Amino acid sequence: MRTYLSAPSGLSGVIVAAFLLAVVPAVAAQDGSDHWCELHGEGKDGLCGRALLAEAYFEQLGRLPEAAGEATEGVEDTDITHCLLDIEVNPVTEIVSGSNTLSITSRIDGLTAITLDLRDNMTVSNVTIGGASMGFTRPGHQVTITLDRSYNTGESFQVKIDYSGTPQNLSWGSFDFGQHAGTAVVASLSEPWYAHTWWPCKEDIHDKFTMDTWVTVPNWMIVASNGALQGTDTLTGSRKRFRWRESYPISVYLVSVAMTNYTKWTEWYNHAGGSMPVEFYIYPEELASVQPLLVDVVTMIETLSAPTTFGEYPFINEKYGIAQFEWCCGMEHQTITSQGSFPERRTVHELAHSWWGNNLTCKSWHDIWLNEGFARYAEALWYERRPGGSYAAYLQHLQEYRPSSNGQYGTVYRYDISTPDLIFSSTYSYNKGAWVLHMLRHVLGDTTFFNVLASYRQMYTGGAADTDEFAAVVAAVSGRPIDWFFNQWVYANGAPYYRFGWETEQIGTQHWARVCVEQYQTSYPNFKMPIDITVTGGGTPVTHVVEQQADTQWYLLPASGAVTRVQFDKDTWILRGAGTAVSYIEGPPKLLATSPAPGTVFDPAPEITAIELWFSEPISYTAGDFSVTGSVSGPQAFSVNWDAASYKITLSLAAPLAADQVWTVQVAGTLTSSAGAKALDGELVSGFPSGDGVPGGNAVFSFTLGQSPPPCSDPFADADGDGDVDQADFGAFQRCLTGDGDPQETFDGVGCRCFDHDDDWDVDEIELSLMLACMSGPGIMADEACDDQWTLLADEFDAGTSAGNWTVFASSADYTADFAFDYSTRGIPSAPNSTGGTTIGLHLTVNNNDSTPETAAVSLFPSGRTFSGNYTLAFDMWMNYAGTGNGVGTTEMMNAGINAADTQVIWPSNPGNGVFMAVTGDGDDTIDYRCDVGSTLLAPSSGAYAAGTQSTARDNTDPYYQSLFPSPPFETQGSPGKQWVRVEIAQNAGTVTWKLNGTPIVNLTGAAYTAGNVMLGYMDLFSSISVPPEDTFIIYDNVTVTASAP
């Protein structure tokens, strides 16, 4: 039976009211339908949500959040690392007695007291540290303990609390003494904050710890709990003790005990590393009816553990289990789900929490959708990916749990968490949360979406994350801004309502569907979403994805024949209120094609006497709506001719266009359609037809006659090259600023092309915002992204100050990183890209400097940097080794990469996010060339290696490498050691390439990691030490990261 939190009363009401007066300017009166604290329009960090949290804390724990009674420490001041809970449960007297021994580390200096949570009806008989009794008090539902001394940051101690009592059974059964078929059954369900009803603990969702749970019961009982069973002990008095150990970090609300006369059986999940038990604890009288309902559990684990779904089951070294209990539903206790019923969707839902909720826990109850929405979504994935599953079954399940599109106060992010029912909203935390993931899958595409899940899990495994942190992973992996999606679907409420109309059109030989889409909800702002529009023409349906966020937008979609049907979001990728078909509304004209085509380079230059422009419909225009401008010759005269049959404008030039320059054609947004008088939708966003769906926008394109324009001056913003970006530079920029929709200005394709960062062949407000951000004032050095258009990072190590610009991580203390090393002292010539013959570089060694042989690695990252988009990491590299190589301790590897999370040393023993390339200097390994994507070493069969897919594609003996590094000059044929080699690792449009001396080594398509830091490293995968050790090292010099725009 569920119990509910009451409204504030008595002392709690006074204190919470005082808290509200302090932090909330005003609250709405209670009217019986809405909660007493109004949430509409409040941001995710709003005061109202915190006030309601305070109410819940005080009602349940007797304290406000982070105000621990008489103790001086806050909830974040201590870190519980382990608990030994040793209790006896008497099912007759309903008394729990025993102790909890907590291992605690201080996170502050001067910690003298700690506060734990325990319901005030439970008796504490003694508290000890090291066997000595400590003083304690009982403020509210707590135990405040005076420590034996003051503890500073990082110091640890153990506290043992002896206690007993009859647990209060709160919420959905926090500790329930029940019966099945006349037999006692005892089980816990602590979520969200009721663990303190039955054991002394710290009710903090994201302070995780390991756990030993020892439970003594009558010997006819079997106890199921978290982790792996370490053993059972026969005790006097017909008692038995079960000793369970959870070795993976666990959150307090996931700690579970369940006990009765279970019938237990075990199945096995077979995985790459062996087999894991799958244990079932079921009432004996229900065994025959329940066992068939659980027949697919192992298959469920296999399905969700697939690398392209969630990845391996997180608690693979322990178990997965299901224990029956008396509550109606299910609870995802870590490694031992509790279930009162066994429908298929519930069973897979609770299993999915192993990944989302248990291994990776939401950081606060506001973010519960990261647990429950993910698990609800996993139900649908099971129906899609199980044996015999389908997308139709996936979609049907989501439709069955489709939330209402109404609900003025309903958000996925739970602002009001004052009661369990408000936290665990089936409509919003579960169902809409699942739909958020469903929609995100479509926004990102399948590959990126599941890469996001893998990266999210990898980054926060064993820990906790909140919504913003999940959104940050989405942005990093996808390489694009995503806050708009979370703001409208997670933090805000409502849903879009759509109307759409269409008509068929034939222009020349090409068939088209004219489509208009309108958003018409009145209670919520417009939603930005990609929408599937499926056009059937000539009997063939083709789905186009359009982006819509304006009130009304128009699209012109090609078809293979006369259009007979248009379907709006036919696969239901959007949680929408409606998608109603209406009559088509006339829209703006679009540009369909041009001659010459945009971006064409004619060399040698032909004679061009006319420009041709094809439109989507009849237009109204004047000659002033068009311009043709040369980067050298300036504006050109022409006459305008209209061909009504083909919707074509011809600009007949007064003279042929002159060569050796860029010519720019502009069609102004003032041009309109003849029928509806709507302005041209002209922006050339992604080819033809033009436009972003909204009337008004110039069409601007350029082509080159003769030689291509000279490269952009370097730097792009510092036009006068004086090292700053100031008014003088802005003056040069200003003449290029065309604005949006102003046909009188021109675009100089040579001088101004360098300022055009979005490649739309004009310089407008986008480039203006970049220029203004770069202005530093006279004489002040500009930010490097502004000072140099192409170079985002450069370090020649010559100045002797580089050490302060890099962050170093190492696997052991046996390494060196010398940022100002004169490599000429080792007889090494100046690097090929050094200026003036300088010989200062970065010198790295590992496993060279002490008497203990070990495998080792060192990784270096530019401090505080993140790179994304299209960019290249490049550097000069010299790998040295003792003797002639192929000897003891001589085989070490360059290890460099991009898109890395710069928080650790990265090598095969400690893989990280990113793409990493490694090569041996002397070729004495079975894998001399390697590419690691995260924790995965790519095999030759992956097709990523330029050498091929044969077994030798990573070995220096392969002919590909033998010809690349011949001997001489290279000492070991096929290996790059003892010579300068130029290394490039580049990312371009989702493809990562690795080149040595300009020759491809790896071509990796569909990169999983698209943003992060760059890394330079050195590693020794063999423990032997070379002789002499100082001869084995690596030199890096002239490191750059370059990109096409800042």
PDB file of C-alpha atoms in Angstrom, residues 171-399:
ATOM      1  CA  SER A 171       5.902   4.828   0.997  1.00  0.00           C
ATOM      2  CA  TRP A 172       5.602   1.716  -1.178  1.00  0.00           C
ATOM      3  CA  GLY A 173       6.907  -0.673   1.461  1.00  0.00           C
ATOM      4  CA  SER A 174      10.224   0.602   2.763  1.00  0.00           C
ATOM      5  CA  PHE A 175      10.457  -2.438   5.086  1.00  0.00           C
ATOM      6  CA  ASP A 176       7.506  -4.765   4.908  1.00  0.00           C
ATOM      7  CA  PHE A 177       6.677  -7.723   7.147  1.00  0.00           C
ATOM      8  CA  GLY A 178       4.109  -9.559   5.047  1.00  0.00           C
ATOM      9  CA  GLN A 179       2.882 -13.038   4.220  1.00  0.00           C
ATOM     10  CA  HIS A 180       2.409 -15.220   1.195  1.00  0.00           C
ATOM     11  CA  ALA A 181       0.250 -18.328   1.525  1.00  0.00           C
ATOM     12  CA  GLY A 182       0.457 -17.950   5.309  1.00  0.00           C
ATOM     13  CA  THR A 183       4.270 -17.802   5.325  1.00  0.00           C
ATOM     14  CA  ALA A 184       6.247 -14.772   6.476  1.00  0.00           C
ATOM     15  CA  VAL A 185       8.032 -12.715   3.835  1.00  0.00           C
ATOM     16  CA  VAL A 186      10.166  -9.673   4.656  1.00  0.00           C
ATOM     17  CA  ALA A 187      11.466  -7.253   2.020  1.00  0.00           C
ATOM     18  CA  SER A 188      12.761  -3.716   1.664  1.00  0.00           C
ATOM     19  CA  LEU A 189      12.000  -1.020  -0.904  1.00  0.00           C
ATOM     20  CA  SER A 190      13.874   2.148   0.016  1.00  0.00           C
ATOM     21  CA  GLU A 191      13.314   4.337  -3.035  1.00  0.00           C
ATOM     22  CA  PRO A 192      13.425   7.283  -3.004  1.00  0.00           C
ATOM     23  CA  TRP A 193      14.571   8.192   0.557  1.00  0.00           C
ATOM     24  CA  TYR A 194      13.391   5.509   2.961  1.00  0.00           C
ATOM     25  CA  ALA A 195      16.532   3.434   3.564  1.00  0.00           C
ATOM     26  CA  HIS A 196      16.794   5.149   6.966  1.00  0.00           C
ATOM     27  CA  THR A 197      13.585   3.429   8.060  1.00  0.00           C
ATOM     28  CA  TRP A 198      15.493   0.188   8.524  1.00  0.00           C
ATOM     29  CA  TRP A 199      19.236   0.888   8.689  1.00  0.00           C
ATOM     30  CA  PRO A 200      21.491   3.826   9.658  1.00  0.00           C
ATOM     31  CA  CYS A 201      22.793   5.378   6.453  1.00  0.00           C
ATOM     32  CA  LYS A 202      23.359   8.577   4.532  1.00  0.00           C
ATOM     33  CA  GLU A 203      20.325   9.306   2.338  1.00  0.00           C
ATOM     34  CA  ASP A 204      22.343  10.765  -0.517  1.00  0.00           C
ATOM     35  CA  ILE A 205      21.504   9.398  -3.946  1.00  0.00           C
ATOM     36  CA  HIS A 206      24.923   9.916  -5.513  1.00  0.00           C
ATOM     37  CA  ASP A 207      27.287   8.978  -2.664  1.00  0.00           C
ATOM     38  CA  LYS A 208      28.037   5.421  -3.725  1.00  0.00           C
ATOM     39  CA  PHE A 209      29.890   2.753  -1.769  1.00  0.00           C
ATOM     40  CA  THR A 210      30.627  -0.966  -1.754  1.00  0.00           C
ATOM     41  CA  MET A 211      28.582  -3.123   0.599  1.00  0.00           C
ATOM     42  CA  ASP A 212      28.665  -6.234   2.734  1.00  0.00           C
ATOM     43  CA  THR A 213      25.172  -7.279   3.823  1.00  0.00           C
ATOM     44  CA  TRP A 214      24.964  -9.986   6.488  1.00  0.00           C
ATOM     45  CA  VAL A 215      21.445 -11.068   7.393  1.00  0.00           C
ATOM     46  CA  THR A 216      20.595 -13.571  10.129  1.00  0.00           C
ATOM     47  CA  VAL A 217      17.165 -15.232   9.856  1.00  0.00           C
ATOM     48  CA  PRO A 218      15.386 -18.410  10.959  1.00  0.00           C
ATOM     49  CA  ASN A 219      16.960 -21.328   9.177  1.00  0.00           C
ATOM     50  CA  TRP A 220      13.885 -21.990   7.041  1.00  0.00           C
ATOM     51  CA  MET A 221      14.344 -18.660   5.276  1.00  0.00           C
ATOM     52  CA  ILE A 222      16.497 -17.814   2.256  1.00  0.00           C
ATOM     53  CA  VAL A 223      17.845 -14.264   1.964  1.00  0.00           C
ATOM     54  CA  ALA A 224      18.393 -12.556  -1.390  1.00  0.00           C
ATOM     55  CA  SER A 225      20.482  -9.396  -1.485  1.00  0.00           C
ATOM     56  CA  ASN A 226      22.876  -7.338  -3.606  1.00  0.00           C
ATOM     57  CA  GLY A 227      26.040  -8.695  -5.195  1.00  0.00           C
ATOM     58  CA  ALA A 228      27.434 -12.192  -4.793  1.00  0.00           C
ATOM     59  CA  LEU A 229      26.780 -14.607  -1.955  1.00  0.00           C
ATOM     60  CA  GLN A 230      30.003 -15.110   0.002  1.00  0.00           C
ATOM     61  CA  GLY A 231      28.643 -17.887   2.164  1.00  0.00           C
ATOM     62  CA  THR A 232      26.053 -19.003   4.691  1.00  0.00           C
ATOM     63  CA  ASP A 233      26.735 -19.698   8.351  1.00  0.00           C
ATOM     64  CA  THR A 234      24.745 -22.098  10.553  1.00  0.00           C
ATOM     65  CA  LEU A 235      24.126 -20.436  13.914  1.00  0.00           C
ATOM     66  CA  THR A 236      22.656 -21.545  17.223  1.00  0.00           C
ATOM     67  CA  GLY A 237      18.960 -21.216  17.829  1.00  0.00           C
ATOM     68  CA  SER A 238      17.968 -22.641  14.445  1.00  0.00           C
ATOM     69  CA  ARG A 239      19.287 -19.590  12.682  1.00  0.00           C
ATOM     70  CA  LYS A 240      21.279 -19.035   9.535  1.00  0.00           C
ATOM     71  CA  ARG A 241      23.356 -16.061   8.392  1.00  0.00           C
ATOM     72  CA  PHE A 242      23.625 -15.104   4.725  1.00  0.00           C
ATOM     73  CA  ARG A 243      26.700 -13.053   3.783  1.00  0.00           C
ATOM     74  CA  TRP A 244      26.317 -11.024   0.576  1.00  0.00           C
ATOM     75  CA  ARG A 245      28.904  -8.671  -0.910  1.00  0.00           C
ATOM     76  CA  GLU A 246      28.304  -5.916  -3.449  1.00  0.00           C
ATOM     77  CA  SER A 247      31.718  -5.068  -4.912  1.00  0.00           C
ATOM     78  CA  TYR A 248      30.397  -2.518  -7.392  1.00  0.00           C
ATOM     79  CA  PRO A 249      29.509   0.995  -6.175  1.00  0.00           C
ATOM     80  CA  ILE A 250      25.895   1.133  -5.015  1.00  0.00           C
ATOM     81  CA  SER A 251      23.544   3.970  -4.119  1.00  0.00           C
ATOM     82  CA  VAL A 252      21.782   3.829  -0.752  1.00  0.00           C
ATOM     83  CA  TYR A 253      18.276   3.435  -2.159  1.00  0.00           C
ATOM     84  CA  LEU A 254      19.328   0.332  -4.131  1.00  0.00           C
ATOM     85  CA  VAL A 255      20.394  -1.691  -1.074  1.00  0.00           C
ATOM     86  CA  SER A 256      17.942  -4.564  -0.697  1.00  0.00           C
ATOM     87  CA  VAL A 257      17.088  -7.543   1.470  1.00  0.00           C
ATOM     88  CA  ALA A 258      14.283 -10.016   0.755  1.00  0.00           C
ATOM     89  CA  MET A 259      13.658 -13.207   2.725  1.00  0.00           C
ATOM     90  CA  THR A 260      11.172 -16.039   2.896  1.00  0.00           C
ATOM     91  CA  ASN A 261      11.036 -19.754   2.044  1.00  0.00           C
ATOM     92  CA  TYR A 262      12.044 -19.064  -1.540  1.00  0.00           C
ATOM     93  CA  THR A 263      12.488 -21.695  -4.184  1.00  0.00           C
ATOM     94  CA  LYS A 264      15.685 -20.739  -5.978  1.00  0.00           C
ATOM     95  CA  TRP A 265      16.853 -21.766  -9.400  1.00  0.00           C
ATOM     96  CA  THR A 266      19.770 -20.557 -11.507  1.00  0.00           C
ATOM     97  CA  GLU A 267      20.242 -20.043 -15.229  1.00  0.00           C
ATOM     98  CA  TRP A 268      23.390 -18.785 -16.955  1.00  0.00           C
ATOM     99  CA  TYR A 269      24.215 -15.866 -19.187  1.00  0.00           C
ATOM    100  CA  ASN A 270      27.183 -16.762 -21.394  1.00  0.00           C
ATOM    101  CA  HIS A 271      29.393 -13.848 -22.402  1.00  0.00           C
ATOM    102  CA  ALA A 272      32.828 -13.311 -23.916  1.00  0.00           C
ATOM    103  CA  GLY A 273      34.567 -13.624 -20.566  1.00  0.00           C
ATOM    104  CA  GLY A 274      32.707 -16.650 -19.242  1.00  0.00           C
ATOM    105  CA  SER A 275      29.323 -17.249 -17.624  1.00  0.00           C
ATOM    106  CA  MET A 276      27.284 -15.258 -15.109  1.00  0.00           C
ATOM    107  CA  PRO A 277      24.564 -16.721 -12.877  1.00  0.00           C
ATOM    108  CA  VAL A 278      21.012 -15.485 -13.305  1.00  0.00           C
ATOM    109  CA  GLU A 279      19.216 -16.328 -10.063  1.00  0.00           C
ATOM    110  CA  PHE A 280      15.486 -16.491  -9.328  1.00  0.00           C
ATOM    111  CA  TYR A 281      13.918 -16.441  -5.852  1.00  0.00           C
ATOM    112  CA  ILE A 282      10.199 -17.292  -6.156  1.00  0.00           C
ATOM    113  CA  TYR A 283       7.455 -18.311  -3.723  1.00  0.00           C
ATOM    114  CA  PRO A 284       7.214 -22.120  -3.907  1.00  0.00           C
ATOM    115  CA  GLU A 285       3.427 -22.116  -4.358  1.00  0.00           C
ATOM    116  CA  GLU A 286       3.757 -19.770  -7.368  1.00  0.00           C
ATOM    117  CA  LEU A 287       6.717 -21.458  -9.017  1.00  0.00           C
ATOM    118  CA  ALA A 288       4.692 -23.243 -11.695  1.00  0.00           C
ATOM    119  CA  SER A 289       2.903 -20.073 -12.770  1.00  0.00           C
ATOM    120  CA  VAL A 290       5.830 -17.655 -12.500  1.00  0.00           C
ATOM    121  CA  GLN A 291       8.640 -19.694 -14.039  1.00  0.00           C
ATOM    122  CA  PRO A 292       7.225 -19.571 -17.609  1.00  0.00           C
ATOM    123  CA  LEU A 293       6.961 -15.780 -17.334  1.00  0.00           C
ATOM    124  CA  LEU A 294      10.714 -15.507 -16.758  1.00  0.00           C
ATOM    125  CA  VAL A 295      11.879 -17.776 -19.536  1.00  0.00           C
ATOM    126  CA  ASP A 296      13.230 -14.849 -21.605  1.00  0.00           C
ATOM    127  CA  VAL A 297      15.333 -13.143 -18.917  1.00  0.00           C
ATOM    128  CA  VAL A 298      18.660 -14.483 -20.193  1.00  0.00           C
ATOM    129  CA  THR A 299      17.685 -13.491 -23.735  1.00  0.00           C
ATOM    130  CA  MET A 300      16.828 -10.037 -22.422  1.00  0.00           C
ATOM    131  CA  ILE A 301      20.304  -9.718 -20.920  1.00  0.00           C
ATOM    132  CA  GLU A 302      21.859 -10.854 -24.188  1.00  0.00           C
ATOM    133  CA  THR A 303      19.790  -8.392 -26.204  1.00  0.00           C
ATOM    134  CA  LEU A 304      20.443  -5.337 -24.041  1.00  0.00           C
ATOM    135  CA  SER A 305      24.136  -6.282 -23.675  1.00  0.00           C
ATOM    136  CA  ALA A 306      24.733  -6.123 -27.417  1.00  0.00           C
ATOM    137  CA  PRO A 307      27.507  -3.613 -28.278  1.00  0.00           C
ATOM    138  CA  THR A 308      25.091  -1.689 -30.488  1.00  0.00           C
ATOM    139  CA  THR A 309      22.446  -1.466 -27.752  1.00  0.00           C
ATOM    140  CA  PHE A 310      23.710  -0.785 -24.199  1.00  0.00           C
ATOM    141  CA  GLY A 311      26.933  -2.783 -24.028  1.00  0.00           C
ATOM    142  CA  GLU A 312      27.871  -5.523 -21.602  1.00  0.00           C
ATOM    143  CA  TYR A 313      25.776  -6.058 -18.468  1.00  0.00           C
ATOM    144  CA  PRO A 314      27.434  -3.799 -15.869  1.00  0.00           C
ATOM    145  CA  PHE A 315      27.679  -6.264 -12.961  1.00  0.00           C
ATOM    146  CA  ILE A 316      29.096  -9.110 -14.989  1.00  0.00           C
ATOM    147  CA  ASN A 317      31.323 -10.431 -12.186  1.00  0.00           C
ATOM    148  CA  GLU A 318      28.389 -10.938  -9.821  1.00  0.00           C
ATOM    149  CA  LYS A 319      24.892 -11.864 -10.984  1.00  0.00           C
ATOM    150  CA  TYR A 320      21.507 -10.746 -12.108  1.00  0.00           C
ATOM    151  CA  GLY A 321      18.616 -11.890  -9.990  1.00  0.00           C
ATOM    152  CA  ILE A 322      14.890 -11.524  -9.404  1.00  0.00           C
ATOM    153  CA  ALA A 323      13.331 -11.934  -5.960  1.00  0.00           C
ATOM    154  CA  GLN A 324       9.568 -12.036  -5.476  1.00  0.00           C
ATOM    155  CA  PHE A 325       8.026  -9.708  -2.914  1.00  0.00           C
ATOM    156  CA  GLU A 326       4.607  -8.424  -1.916  1.00  0.00           C
ATOM    157  CA  TRP A 327       4.438  -5.027  -3.645  1.00  0.00           C
ATOM    158  CA  CYS A 328       2.424  -4.917  -6.842  1.00  0.00           C
ATOM    159  CA  CYS A 329       5.165  -3.821  -9.132  1.00  0.00           C
ATOM    160  CA  GLY A 330       8.950  -3.858  -9.518  1.00  0.00           C
ATOM    161  CA  MET A 331      12.051  -2.260  -7.994  1.00  0.00           C
ATOM    162  CA  GLU A 332      15.476  -2.362  -9.626  1.00  0.00           C
ATOM    163  CA  HIS A 333      17.610  -3.216  -6.602  1.00  0.00           C
ATOM    164  CA  GLN A 334      21.184  -3.565  -7.841  1.00  0.00           C
ATOM    165  CA  THR A 335      21.815  -7.111  -9.165  1.00  0.00           C
ATOM    166  CA  ILE A 336      18.625  -8.355  -7.442  1.00  0.00           C
ATOM    167  CA  THR A 337      15.415  -6.885  -8.827  1.00  0.00           C
ATOM    168  CA  SER A 338      12.353  -7.184  -6.586  1.00  0.00           C
ATOM    169  CA  GLN A 339       9.109  -7.944  -8.406  1.00  0.00           C
ATOM    170  CA  GLY A 340       5.563  -8.601  -7.269  1.00  0.00           C
ATOM    171  CA  SER A 341       4.315  -9.415 -10.760  1.00  0.00           C
ATOM    172  CA  PHE A 342       6.046 -10.546 -13.920  1.00  0.00           C
ATOM    173  CA  PRO A 343       4.704  -9.069 -17.140  1.00  0.00           C
ATOM    174  CA  GLU A 344       7.320  -9.093 -19.881  1.00  0.00           C
ATOM    175  CA  ARG A 345       7.667  -5.310 -20.124  1.00  0.00           C
ATOM    176  CA  ARG A 346       8.144  -4.963 -16.347  1.00  0.00           C
ATOM    177  CA  THR A 347      10.825  -7.614 -16.291  1.00  0.00           C
ATOM    178  CA  VAL A 348      12.838  -5.965 -19.076  1.00  0.00           C
ATOM    179  CA  HIS A 349      12.218  -2.520 -17.547  1.00  0.00           C
ATOM    180  CA  GLU A 350      13.765  -3.515 -14.208  1.00  0.00           C
ATOM    181  CA  LEU A 351      16.646  -5.292 -15.968  1.00  0.00           C
ATOM    182  CA  ALA A 352      17.379  -2.150 -18.005  1.00  0.00           C
ATOM    183  CA  HIS A 353      17.895  -0.241 -14.767  1.00  0.00           C
ATOM    184  CA  SER A 354      21.082  -2.275 -14.371  1.00  0.00           C
ATOM    185  CA  TRP A 355      22.557   0.113 -16.940  1.00  0.00           C
ATOM    186  CA  TRP A 356      20.409   3.187 -16.330  1.00  0.00           C
ATOM    187  CA  GLY A 357      19.789   3.734 -12.626  1.00  0.00           C
ATOM    188  CA  ASN A 358      22.102   1.258 -10.941  1.00  0.00           C
ATOM    189  CA  ASN A 359      25.445   1.404 -12.743  1.00  0.00           C
ATOM    190  CA  LEU A 360      24.786   4.991 -13.850  1.00  0.00           C
ATOM    191  CA  THR A 361      22.468   6.751 -11.423  1.00  0.00           C
ATOM    192  CA  CYS A 362      20.632  10.031 -11.762  1.00  0.00           C
ATOM    193  CA  LYS A 363      22.375  12.645  -9.642  1.00  0.00           C
ATOM    194  CA  SER A 364      19.176  14.046  -8.153  1.00  0.00           C
ATOM    195  CA  TRP A 365      15.509  13.071  -8.003  1.00  0.00           C
ATOM    196  CA  HIS A 366      14.803  16.014 -10.309  1.00  0.00           C
ATOM    197  CA  ASP A 367      16.632  13.974 -12.980  1.00  0.00           C
ATOM    198  CA  ILE A 368      14.792  10.692 -12.370  1.00  0.00           C
ATOM    199  CA  TRP A 369      13.934  10.440 -16.067  1.00  0.00           C
ATOM    200  CA  LEU A 370      17.552   9.425 -16.639  1.00  0.00           C
ATOM    201  CA  ASN A 371      16.590   6.244 -14.761  1.00  0.00           C
ATOM    202  CA  GLU A 372      12.928   5.701 -15.513  1.00  0.00           C
ATOM    203  CA  GLY A 373      12.634   7.230 -18.970  1.00  0.00           C
ATOM    204  CA  PHE A 374      15.649   5.203 -20.085  1.00  0.00           C
ATOM    205  CA  ALA A 375      14.174   2.000 -18.665  1.00  0.00           C
ATOM    206  CA  ARG A 376      10.789   2.642 -20.282  1.00  0.00           C
ATOM    207  CA  TYR A 377      12.604   3.254 -23.565  1.00  0.00           C
ATOM    208  CA  ALA A 378      14.496  -0.005 -23.094  1.00  0.00           C
ATOM    209  CA  GLU A 379      11.161  -1.819 -23.072  1.00  0.00           C
ATOM    210  CA  ALA A 380      10.520  -0.580 -26.603  1.00  0.00           C
ATOM    211  CA  LEU A 381      14.064  -1.459 -27.675  1.00  0.00           C
ATOM    212  CA  TRP A 382      13.493  -5.003 -26.410  1.00  0.00           C
ATOM    213  CA  TYR A 383      10.447  -5.352 -28.647  1.00  0.00           C
ATOM    214  CA  GLU A 384      12.489  -4.039 -31.562  1.00  0.00           C
ATOM    215  CA  ARG A 385      15.680  -6.045 -31.021  1.00  0.00           C
ATOM    216  CA  ARG A 386      14.626  -9.282 -29.376  1.00  0.00           C
ATOM    217  CA  PRO A 387      14.588 -12.374 -31.580  1.00  0.00           C
ATOM    218  CA  GLY A 388      11.722 -11.816 -34.006  1.00  0.00           C
ATOM    219  CA  GLY A 389      11.383  -8.157 -32.984  1.00  0.00           C
ATOM    220  CA  SER A 390      10.618  -5.261 -35.311  1.00  0.00           C
ATOM    221  CA  TYR A 391      10.444  -1.494 -35.512  1.00  0.00           C
ATOM    222  CA  ALA A 392       6.661  -1.827 -35.705  1.00  0.00           C
ATOM    223  CA  ALA A 393       6.655  -3.585 -32.320  1.00  0.00           C
ATOM    224  CA  TYR A 394       8.994  -0.919 -30.923  1.00  0.00           C
ATOM    225  CA  LEU A 395       6.689   1.846 -32.099  1.00  0.00           C
ATOM    226  CA  GLN A 396       3.554   0.050 -30.931  1.00  0.00           C
ATOM    227  CA  HIS A 397       4.975  -0.175 -27.414  1.00  0.00           C
ATOM    228  CA  LEU A 398       5.887   3.513 -27.385  1.00  0.00           C
ATOM    229  CA  GLN A 399       2.392   4.345 -28.584  1.00  0.00           C
TER     230      GLN A 399
END
